[in-house]
């Protein structure tokens, strides 16, 4: 039996010495494969007498299972060592500080516009939009602004070269004309958008600015409805303690017309009024021109400067800050 014992010793030593899975498999082939010494031993059993053969068979099985156990154990050890090596090689260093990209956000004017529109959508208004390059008929004529009105002079209005009677809209009010010519009352819309005037730039003026227009037309709409709506808007935007004040004014498309101020309380008991918008009851001439019966329907309209609201709410002193895309300024909002 010494041949099998020696073989077992050699085999187990070889298993223990195999330093990777490939070598381990070579050991398996060498000691238990078809051409191994083991196969020789097995073949030689045919010539033994039954007693010897049984004893030999048991020894052989013992060898096989000892080898199998050692082989499996070694394979597992080498396998997890290989895995550990791979994991180590592929390790991610999660402590590396990330490169920080500041998250983007909407521009202050966009934020304020969205808030303003949301206030009105919350009161049941729909949003309507119109073109920035607008027909003079919508920007002026349908709004009761006659052709000799000073607003139509080239020094006030930007006309589009090469097109007859096309202007960059001077206010968002043409959108109310567009809505009224298309839709029967009841109407409740807000129209946010960019507007243009031939103004020189200074701390409070810009040739490009933006407005939110509002229009409500229905049976029995009154100036009281207008006042209540604007008070609700002012409180939503500026705070619950705000009051509003309507001052008589003039717009060709509203009668009566008002300029609306919102109250403020400054430092050291300083308080006063700030103008935030123009408004009024839609002029019957405008209703008629847009195909709505002024005997049956009344309406109110208002136009709010978005820059104005943004500047008042956020303490921005110079309108140019809103257009200069200075990331240090914009990052504050
Ligand atoms: N369109 C006017 C302006 O731009 C504002 C306004 C709108 C006034 C609606 C009354 C009614 O100044």
Coordinates of C-alpha atoms and ligand atoms in Angstrom, one line a residue:
X1 CA 0.0 0.0 0.0
X2 CA 2.9 2.3 0.4
X3 CA 2.7 3.2 -3.3
X4 CA -0.8 4.7 -2.7
X5 CA 0.3 6.4 0.5
X6 CA 3.2 8.0 -1.2
X7 CA 1.0 9.0 -4.1
X8 CA -1.5 10.6 -1.6
X9 CA 1.3 12.5 0.1
X10 CA 2.7 13.8 -3.2
X11 CA -0.8 14.7 -4.5
X12 CA -1.8 16.6 -1.3
X13 CA 1.6 18.4 -1.3
X14 CA 1.1 19.3 -4.9
X15 CA -2.4 20.6 -4.2
X16 CA -1.1 22.7 -1.4
X17 CA 1.7 24.1 -3.5
X18 CA -0.5 25.1 -6.5
X19 CA -0.5 28.9 -6.5
X20 CA -3.2 29.6 -8.9
X21 CA -6.3 27.9 -10.4
X22 CA -4.5 26.9 -13.5
X23 CA -1.8 25.1 -11.6
X24 CA -4.3 23.5 -9.4
X25 CA -6.1 22.0 -12.5
X26 CA -2.7 20.7 -13.8
X27 CA -2.3 18.9 -10.4
X28 CA -5.7 17.4 -10.7
X29 CA -5.0 16.0 -14.2
X30 CA -1.5 14.8 -13.2
X31 CA -2.8 12.8 -10.2
X32 CA -6.3 11.7 -11.2
X33 CA -6.5 12.0 -15.0
X34 CA -6.5 9.3 -17.6
X35 CA -2.8 8.9 -17.7
X36 CA -2.1 9.3 -14.0
X37 CA -0.5 6.8 -11.7
X38 CA -3.9 6.4 -10.1
X39 CA -5.3 5.0 -13.3
X40 CA -2.4 2.5 -13.3
X41 CA -3.2 1.5 -9.8
X42 CA -6.8 1.0 -10.7
X43 CA -6.0 -1.2 -13.7
X44 CA -3.7 -3.3 -11.7
X45 CA -6.6 -4.2 -9.4
X46 CA -7.9 -6.6 -11.9
X47 CA -5.1 -9.1 -11.1
X48 CA -5.7 -9.1 -7.4
X49 CA -7.7 -11.7 -5.5
X50 CA -11.1 -10.6 -4.1
X51 CA -9.9 -9.8 -0.5
X52 CA -7.0 -7.8 -1.7
X53 CA -9.1 -6.1 -4.3
X54 CA -11.6 -5.0 -1.7
X55 CA -9.0 -3.6 0.6
X56 CA -7.3 -1.9 -2.4
X57 CA -10.6 -0.4 -3.5
X58 CA -11.2 1.1 0.0
X59 CA -7.8 2.6 0.0
X60 CA -8.4 4.0 -3.4
X61 CA -11.7 5.6 -2.4
X62 CA -10.1 7.1 0.7
X63 CA -7.4 8.6 -1.5
X64 CA -10.0 9.9 -4.0
X65 CA -12.1 11.6 -1.3
X66 CA -9.1 13.0 0.5
X67 CA -7.8 14.4 -2.8
X68 CA -11.2 15.7 -3.7
X69 CA -11.6 17.5 -0.4
X70 CA -8.1 19.0 -0.5
X71 CA -8.7 20.0 -4.1
X72 CA -12.0 21.8 -3.4
X73 CA -10.6 23.6 -0.4
X74 CA -7.6 24.8 -2.3
X75 CA -9.8 25.9 -5.2
X76 CA -12.0 27.9 -3.0
X77 CA -9.1 29.5 -1.3
X78 CA -7.4 30.4 -4.6
X79 CA -10.7 31.6 -6.0
X80 CA -11.4 34.0 -3.2
X81 CA -7.8 35.2 -3.2
X82 CA -8.2 35.9 -7.0
X83 CA -11.4 37.8 -6.3
X84 CA -9.8 39.8 -3.5
X85 CA -6.9 40.7 -5.8
X86 CA -9.3 41.9 -8.5
X87 CA -11.4 43.9 -6.1
X88 CA -8.3 45.5 -4.8
X89 CA -7.1 46.3 -8.4
X90 CA -10.4 47.8 -9.3
X91 CA -11.0 49.7 -6.1
X92 CA -12.7 53.1 -6.5
X93 CA -11.5 55.9 -4.3
X94 CA -14.8 57.3 -3.0
X95 CA -13.0 59.8 -0.9
X96 CA -11.8 61.8 -3.9
X97 CA -13.6 65.2 -3.7
X98 CA -16.0 65.6 -6.6
X99 CA -15.7 68.4 -9.1
X100 CA -18.6 70.7 -8.1
X101 CA -20.8 72.1 -10.9
X102 CA -23.2 74.6 -9.5
X103 CA -26.7 73.5 -10.2
X104 CA -28.5 75.6 -12.9
X105 CA -31.7 77.5 -12.1
X106 CA -34.1 79.7 -13.9
X107 CA -33.1 83.4 -14.3
X108 CA -34.6 85.7 -11.7
X109 CA -37.0 87.2 -14.2
X110 CA -38.2 83.8 -15.2
X111 CA -38.7 82.9 -11.6
X112 CA -40.7 86.0 -10.9
X113 CA -42.7 85.6 -14.2
X114 CA -43.6 82.0 -13.2
X115 CA -44.7 83.1 -9.7
X116 CA -46.8 85.9 -11.1
X117 CA -48.5 83.6 -13.6
X118 CA -49.0 81.0 -10.9
X119 CA -50.9 83.5 -8.8
X120 CA -53.4 84.1 -11.6
X121 CA -53.6 80.5 -12.7
X122 CA -54.5 79.8 -9.0
X123 CA -57.4 82.3 -9.5
X124 CA -58.6 80.4 -12.6
X125 CA -56.9 82.3 -15.4
X126 CA -55.6 80.6 -18.5
X127 CA -52.3 81.5 -20.1
X128 CA -52.3 83.0 -23.6
X129 CA -49.3 84.0 -25.7
X130 CA -48.7 86.2 -28.8
X131 CA -45.9 87.1 -31.1
X132 CA -43.3 89.7 -30.2
X133 CA -43.2 91.0 -33.8
X134 CA -46.8 92.2 -33.9
X135 CA -49.1 93.7 -36.4
X136 CA -49.8 97.4 -35.8
X137 CA -53.5 96.5 -35.9
X138 CA -53.2 94.4 -32.7
X139 CA -50.6 96.5 -31.0
X140 CA -52.5 99.8 -31.6
X141 CA -55.7 99.9 -33.7
X142 CA -57.8 97.3 -31.9
X143 CA -56.7 98.9 -28.7
X144 CA -58.1 102.2 -29.5
X145 CA -54.7 103.8 -30.1
X146 CA -55.3 106.1 -33.0
X147 CA -52.8 106.5 -35.9
X148 CA -51.8 110.0 -34.7
X149 CA -51.2 108.9 -31.1
X150 CA -47.8 109.9 -29.9
X151 CA -47.0 106.3 -28.9
X152 CA -46.9 105.4 -32.6
X153 CA -44.1 107.7 -33.4
X154 CA -40.8 106.1 -34.4
X155 CA -39.1 107.6 -31.4
X156 CA -41.3 105.5 -29.1
X157 CA -41.9 102.3 -31.1
X158 CA -39.5 100.0 -32.8
X159 CA -40.8 99.3 -36.3
X160 CA -39.6 96.2 -38.3
X161 CA -37.8 97.2 -41.5
X162 CA -39.2 95.9 -44.7
X163 CA -42.6 95.0 -43.3
X164 CA -45.6 97.1 -43.6
X165 CA -47.0 98.0 -40.2
X166 CA -45.1 95.4 -38.2
X167 CA -43.7 96.5 -34.8
X168 CA -41.9 94.9 -31.9
X169 CA -44.9 95.0 -29.5
X170 CA -44.7 97.9 -27.2
X171 CA -46.8 96.1 -24.5
X172 CA -48.5 92.7 -24.0
X173 CA -52.0 94.3 -24.6
X174 CA -52.1 93.1 -28.2
X175 CA -52.5 89.6 -26.8
X176 CA -55.8 90.7 -25.1
X177 CA -57.0 91.9 -28.6
X178 CA -55.9 88.6 -30.1
X179 CA -57.8 86.6 -27.4
X180 CA -61.0 88.8 -27.7
X181 CA -61.1 88.5 -31.5
X182 CA -60.9 84.7 -31.2
X183 CA -62.8 83.7 -28.0
X184 CA -66.3 84.5 -26.7
X185 CA -66.7 85.6 -23.1
X186 CA -66.3 84.5 -20.3
X187 CA -62.6 85.2 -20.7
X188 CA -59.9 85.1 -18.0
X189 CA -56.3 85.1 -19.4
X190 CA -52.8 86.2 -18.4
X191 CA -50.3 86.9 -21.1
X192 CA -46.7 86.9 -20.1
X193 CA -44.0 88.1 -22.5
X194 CA -41.3 90.4 -23.7
X195 CA -42.0 93.9 -24.9
X196 CA -40.0 96.6 -26.7
X197 CA -39.8 100.4 -26.6
X198 CA -37.3 102.8 -28.1
X199 CA -36.1 103.8 -24.7
X200 CA -32.5 104.7 -23.7
X201 CA -31.0 102.4 -21.1
X202 CA -30.7 103.7 -17.5
X203 CA -31.2 102.3 -14.0
X204 CA -34.9 102.0 -14.5
X205 CA -35.4 101.7 -18.3
X206 CA -34.5 99.1 -20.8
X207 CA -35.6 98.9 -24.5
X208 CA -36.5 95.3 -23.8
X209 CA -38.5 94.4 -20.8
X210 CA -41.4 92.1 -19.9
X211 CA -45.0 92.3 -18.8
X212 CA -47.8 90.1 -17.6
X213 CA -51.0 91.2 -19.1
X214 CA -54.3 90.2 -17.6
X215 CA -57.8 90.3 -19.1
X216 CA -61.2 89.3 -17.7
X217 CA -64.4 89.8 -19.8
X218 CA -67.8 88.5 -18.6
X219 CA -71.3 89.8 -17.8
X220 CA -71.3 92.1 -14.7
X221 CA -67.5 92.5 -14.3
X222 CA -66.8 95.6 -12.2
X223 CA -64.0 97.8 -11.1
X224 CA -64.5 96.2 -7.6
X225 CA -63.5 92.9 -9.2
X226 CA -60.4 94.5 -10.6
X227 CA -59.4 96.0 -7.3
X228 CA -60.0 92.7 -5.4
X229 CA -58.0 90.8 -8.0
X230 CA -55.0 93.2 -7.8
X231 CA -55.1 93.2 -4.0
X232 CA -55.0 89.4 -4.0
X233 CA -52.1 89.5 -6.5
X234 CA -50.2 92.1 -4.5
X235 CA -50.6 90.2 -1.2
X236 CA -49.5 86.9 -2.9
X237 CA -46.4 88.6 -4.3
X238 CA -45.4 91.1 -1.6
X239 CA -47.0 89.9 1.6
X240 CA -50.3 89.7 3.5
X241 CA -50.2 93.0 5.1
X242 CA -49.9 94.9 1.8
X243 CA -52.6 97.4 0.8
X244 CA -53.1 98.8 -2.7
X245 CA -54.1 102.2 -4.0
X246 CA -55.6 103.0 -7.4
X247 CA -54.8 106.5 -8.9
X248 CA -56.7 107.8 -11.8
X249 CA -54.7 107.6 -15.0
X250 CA -55.2 107.2 -18.7
X251 CA -54.7 104.5 -21.2
X252 CA -56.5 104.6 -24.6
X253 CA -57.8 101.0 -24.2
X254 CA -59.3 101.3 -20.7
X255 CA -61.9 103.6 -19.3
X256 CA -61.7 104.4 -16.4
X257 CA -57.9 103.7 -16.1
X258 CA -55.8 103.5 -13.0
X259 CA -52.2 103.3 -11.9
X260 CA -51.9 100.9 -9.0
X261 CA -49.5 101.4 -6.1
X262 CA -48.7 98.8 -3.5
X263 CA -47.9 99.9 0.1
X264 CA -44.5 99.3 1.7
X265 CA -43.0 99.6 5.1
X266 CA -39.3 100.5 5.0
X267 CA -36.8 100.8 7.8
X268 CA -37.3 103.3 10.7
X269 CA -41.1 103.7 10.2
X270 CA -40.5 104.8 6.6
X271 CA -43.5 103.9 4.6
X272 CA -45.1 104.8 1.3
X273 CA -46.5 103.6 -2.0
X274 CA -44.8 102.0 -5.0
X275 CA -46.3 101.9 -8.5
X276 CA -46.5 98.4 -9.8
X277 CA -48.9 98.4 -12.7
X278 CA -51.4 100.0 -15.1
X279 CA -55.0 98.8 -15.3
X280 CA -58.6 99.7 -16.1
X281 CA -62.0 98.7 -17.4
X282 CA -61.7 97.6 -21.0
X283 CA -62.9 100.5 -23.2
X284 CA -66.2 99.7 -24.9
X285 CA -64.6 100.8 -28.2
X286 CA -62.0 98.0 -27.7
X287 CA -64.7 95.4 -27.0
X288 CA -66.6 96.5 -30.1
X289 CA -63.5 96.4 -32.3
X290 CA -62.8 92.9 -31.1
X291 CA -66.4 91.7 -31.8
X292 CA -67.7 91.6 -28.2
X293 CA -71.0 93.3 -27.4
X294 CA -70.3 96.1 -24.8
X295 CA -73.9 96.3 -23.9
X296 CA -73.8 92.8 -22.6
X297 CA -70.2 92.4 -21.4
X298 CA -67.7 94.4 -19.4
X299 CA -64.2 93.6 -18.6
X300 CA -61.0 94.7 -16.9
X301 CA -57.4 94.6 -18.0
X302 CA -54.0 95.2 -16.3
X303 CA -50.4 95.1 -17.4
X304 CA -47.7 94.5 -14.8
X305 CA -44.0 95.0 -15.4
X306 CA -42.1 91.9 -14.4
X307 CA -38.8 93.7 -13.9
X308 CA -40.6 96.1 -11.6
X309 CA -42.0 93.3 -9.4
X310 CA -38.6 91.5 -9.4
X311 CA -36.8 94.7 -8.4
X312 CA -39.2 95.6 -5.6
X313 CA -39.4 92.1 -4.2
X314 CA -35.7 91.4 -4.3
X315 CA -34.3 94.9 -3.7
X316 CA -32.6 95.2 -7.1
X317 CA -31.7 98.8 -7.6
X318 CA -30.6 98.7 -11.3
X319 CA -32.6 97.1 -14.0
X320 CA -29.4 96.4 -16.0
X321 CA -28.5 93.8 -13.4
X322 CA -31.4 91.8 -14.7
X323 CA -29.9 91.6 -18.2
X324 CA -26.2 91.4 -17.8
X325 CA -25.9 87.7 -17.0
X326 CA -23.4 88.3 -14.2
X327 CA -23.3 84.9 -12.5
X328 CA -22.3 86.5 -9.2
X329 CA -25.5 88.6 -9.2
X330 CA -27.8 85.8 -10.5
X331 CA -26.4 83.2 -8.0
X332 CA -28.1 85.2 -5.2
X333 CA -31.6 84.2 -6.4
Ligands
LIG1 N1 -50.4 98.3 -21.7 C1 -50.2 99.2 -20.7 C2 -48.7 99.5 -20.6 O1 -47.9 98.9 -21.2 C3 -50.5 98.6 -19.3 C4 -52.0 98.3 -19.2 C5 -52.5 97.1 -19.6 C6 -52.8 99.3 -18.8 C7 -53.8 96.8 -19.5 C8 -54.2 99.1 -18.7 C9 -54.7 97.8 -19.0 O2 -48.3 100.5 -20.0

